[in-house]
mmCIF file of C-alpha atoms in Angstrom:
data_model
loop_
_atom_site.group_PDB
_atom_site.id
_atom_site.type_symbol
_atom_site.label_atom_id
_atom_site.label_comp_id
_atom_site.label_asym_id
_atom_site.label_seq_id
_atom_site.Cartn_x
_atom_site.Cartn_y
_atom_site.Cartn_z
ATOM 1 C CA MET A 70 160.731 -24.660 -197.160
ATOM 2 C CA GLN A 71 158.865 -24.417 -200.316
ATOM 3 C CA LYS A 72 155.501 -22.668 -199.022
ATOM 4 C CA GLN A 73 157.705 -20.117 -197.572
ATOM 5 C CA SER A 74 159.387 -19.344 -200.853
ATOM 6 C CA VAL A 75 156.129 -19.054 -202.572
ATOM 7 C CA LYS A 76 154.665 -16.949 -200.005
ATOM 8 C CA PHE A 77 157.837 -14.615 -200.264
ATOM 9 C CA ILE A 78 157.223 -14.674 -203.902
ATOM 10 C CA LEU A 79 153.768 -13.651 -203.872
ATOM 11 C CA ILE A 80 154.519 -10.933 -201.150
ATOM 12 C CA ILE A 81 157.020 -9.262 -203.767
ATOM 13 C CA ILE A 82 154.722 -9.535 -206.670
ATOM 14 C CA ILE A 83 151.683 -7.733 -204.390
ATOM 15 C CA GLY A 84 154.187 -5.007 -203.261
ATOM 16 C CA VAL A 85 155.306 -4.294 -207.145
ATOM 17 C CA VAL A 86 151.775 -4.266 -208.043
ATOM 18 C CA MET A 87 150.891 -1.898 -205.138
ATOM 19 C CA LEU A 88 153.754 0.237 -205.730
ATOM 20 C CA GLY A 89 152.632 0.629 -209.296
ATOM 21 C CA ILE A 90 148.960 1.597 -208.317
ATOM 22 C CA PHE A 91 150.389 3.812 -205.788
ATOM 23 C CA LYS A 92 152.618 5.523 -208.831
ATOM 24 C CA ASN A 93 149.889 6.220 -211.311
ATOM 25 C CA LEU A 94 147.623 7.326 -208.103
ATOM 26 C CA PHE A 95 150.327 10.069 -206.497
ATOM 27 C CA GLY A 96 153.270 10.127 -208.866
ATOM 28 C CA GLN A 97 153.795 12.960 -211.342
ATOM 29 C CA LYS A 98 152.499 12.966 -214.751
ATOM 30 C CA ASP A 99 154.780 13.249 -217.556
ATOM 31 C CA ASN A 100 153.082 15.968 -220.031
ATOM 32 C CA THR A 101 155.960 16.279 -222.340
ATOM 33 C CA GLU A 102 154.006 14.989 -225.481
ATOM 34 C CA LEU A 103 150.815 16.738 -224.452
ATOM 35 C CA LYS A 104 152.456 20.252 -223.827
ATOM 36 C CA GLU A 105 153.862 19.463 -227.687
ATOM 37 C CA VAL A 106 150.604 18.574 -229.162
ATOM 38 C CA LEU A 107 148.743 21.491 -226.983
ATOM 39 C CA ALA A 108 151.443 23.958 -228.410
ATOM 40 C CA ASP A 109 150.753 22.691 -232.136
ATOM 41 C CA ASN A 110 146.731 23.767 -231.585
ATOM 42 C CA ALA A 111 145.550 20.380 -230.817
ATOM 43 C CA TYR A 112 141.798 19.267 -231.463
ATOM 44 C CA LEU A 113 140.626 19.706 -227.712
ATOM 45 C CA VAL A 114 137.971 17.028 -226.806
ATOM 46 C CA ASP A 115 136.190 16.784 -223.420
ATOM 47 C CA VAL A 116 134.407 13.728 -223.255
ATOM 48 C CA ARG A 117 132.754 14.103 -219.990
ATOM 49 C CA THR A 118 128.669 14.641 -220.109
ATOM 50 C CA PRO A 119 127.052 17.522 -221.083
ATOM 51 C CA SER A 120 126.137 18.614 -217.743
ATOM 52 C CA GLU A 121 129.832 18.358 -216.503
ATOM 53 C CA PHE A 122 131.020 19.858 -219.591
ATOM 54 C CA ALA A 123 128.566 23.046 -218.662
ATOM 55 C CA SER A 124 130.193 23.242 -215.192
ATOM 56 C CA GLY A 125 133.485 24.123 -216.573
ATOM 57 C CA SER A 126 135.728 23.011 -219.452
ATOM 58 C CA VAL A 127 139.019 24.103 -221.336
ATOM 59 C CA LYS A 128 138.589 27.051 -223.522
ATOM 60 C CA GLY A 129 138.183 25.927 -227.076
ATOM 61 C CA ALA A 130 137.214 22.682 -226.344
ATOM 62 C CA VAL A 131 134.532 20.622 -227.746
ATOM 63 C CA ASN A 132 132.037 18.083 -225.959
ATOM 64 C CA ILE A 133 131.953 14.755 -227.285
ATOM 65 C CA PRO A 134 130.694 12.814 -224.502
ATOM 66 C CA LEU A 135 132.305 9.141 -224.244
ATOM 67 C CA ASP A 136 129.380 7.458 -225.190
ATOM 68 C CA LYS A 137 129.069 9.368 -228.481
ATOM 69 C CA ILE A 138 132.290 9.058 -229.444
ATOM 70 C CA SER A 139 132.112 6.153 -231.949
ATOM 71 C CA GLY A 140 129.097 7.596 -233.556
ATOM 72 C CA GLN A 141 130.967 10.917 -234.268
ATOM 73 C CA VAL A 142 134.213 9.773 -235.620
ATOM 74 C CA SER A 143 134.047 12.024 -238.456
ATOM 75 C CA LYS A 144 134.350 14.926 -236.559
ATOM 76 C CA PHE A 145 137.917 13.565 -235.956
ATOM 77 C CA LYS A 146 138.815 13.688 -239.352
ATOM 78 C CA GLY A 147 141.746 15.687 -240.624
ATOM 79 C CA LYS A 148 142.686 16.730 -237.478
ATOM 80 C CA LYS A 149 146.644 16.779 -236.778
ATOM 81 C CA ASN A 150 146.267 16.001 -233.041
ATOM 82 C CA ILE A 151 143.682 15.143 -230.751
ATOM 83 C CA VAL A 152 143.476 15.539 -226.994
ATOM 84 C CA VAL A 153 141.041 13.547 -225.060
ATOM 85 C CA PHE A 154 140.405 14.376 -221.527
ATOM 86 C CA CYS A 155 137.539 14.066 -218.807
ATOM 87 C CA ARG A 156 137.611 14.324 -214.979
ATOM 88 C CA SER A 157 139.401 11.581 -213.999
ATOM 89 C CA GLY A 158 141.473 10.261 -216.972
ATOM 90 C CA ASN A 159 139.540 7.138 -216.898
ATOM 91 C CA ARG A 160 136.774 8.055 -219.886
ATOM 92 C CA SER A 161 139.509 9.815 -221.781
ATOM 93 C CA SER A 162 141.377 6.511 -221.839
ATOM 94 C CA GLN A 163 138.484 4.792 -223.248
ATOM 95 C CA ALA A 164 137.700 7.553 -225.797
ATOM 96 C CA LYS A 165 141.378 7.244 -226.954
ATOM 97 C CA SER A 166 141.195 3.526 -227.381
ATOM 98 C CA ILE A 167 138.079 4.125 -229.382
ATOM 99 C CA LEU A 168 139.767 6.321 -231.308
ATOM 100 C CA GLU A 169 142.675 4.358 -232.022
ATOM 101 C CA LYS A 170 140.624 1.166 -233.155
ATOM 102 C CA ASN A 171 138.896 3.260 -235.672
ATOM 103 C CA GLY A 172 142.405 4.069 -237.139
ATOM 104 C CA PHE A 173 143.395 7.479 -235.495
ATOM 105 C CA LYS A 174 147.230 7.595 -234.298
ATOM 106 C CA ASN A 175 147.336 11.113 -233.397
ATOM 107 C CA VAL A 176 145.475 10.880 -230.036
ATOM 108 C CA VAL A 177 146.911 12.021 -226.693
ATOM 109 C CA ASN A 178 144.959 11.408 -223.496
ATOM 110 C CA GLY A 179 145.366 14.471 -221.488
ATOM 111 C CA GLY A 180 143.896 12.862 -218.260
ATOM 112 C CA THR A 181 141.847 15.370 -216.254
ATOM 113 C CA TRP A 182 140.342 18.689 -217.666
ATOM 114 C CA GLN A 183 142.157 20.518 -214.888
ATOM 115 C CA ASN A 184 145.483 18.885 -216.163
ATOM 116 C CA VAL A 185 144.809 19.909 -219.625
ATOM 117 C CA ASN A 186 143.395 23.573 -218.611
ATOM 118 C CA SER A 187 146.802 24.113 -216.538
ATOM 119 C CA LEU A 188 148.918 23.458 -219.257
ATOM 120 C CA ILE A 189 147.102 25.549 -221.741
ATOM 121 C CA SER A 190 146.916 28.708 -219.151
ATOM 122 C CA ASN A 191 150.532 28.212 -218.404
ATOM 123 C CA ASN A 192 151.447 28.599 -222.234
#
């Protein structure tokens, strides 16, 4: 009987984890904070590679690839709000963490460049 209880609990845990993964992959992203900082002239930073950036990005964005962020933190000083973005949201999440470890508290992960672009285009 105890083995069945453990199996049941494991199945529930796995189900909850899978639900969270699917929600993150397919759920609607809450862009409320992002919309607010974009409306307030945020510093837009595309953290993709230069070739990815050259293939299309957000108007007014600067390109500081993820692997260069740590060495270029001075470019972020004095910025009221910073929005980082990339192709999938993964590199921008890493960039946000790097900036926060360097003392920046005003960083928003915009996710994909298309997400940021669509929000700017709709304003």
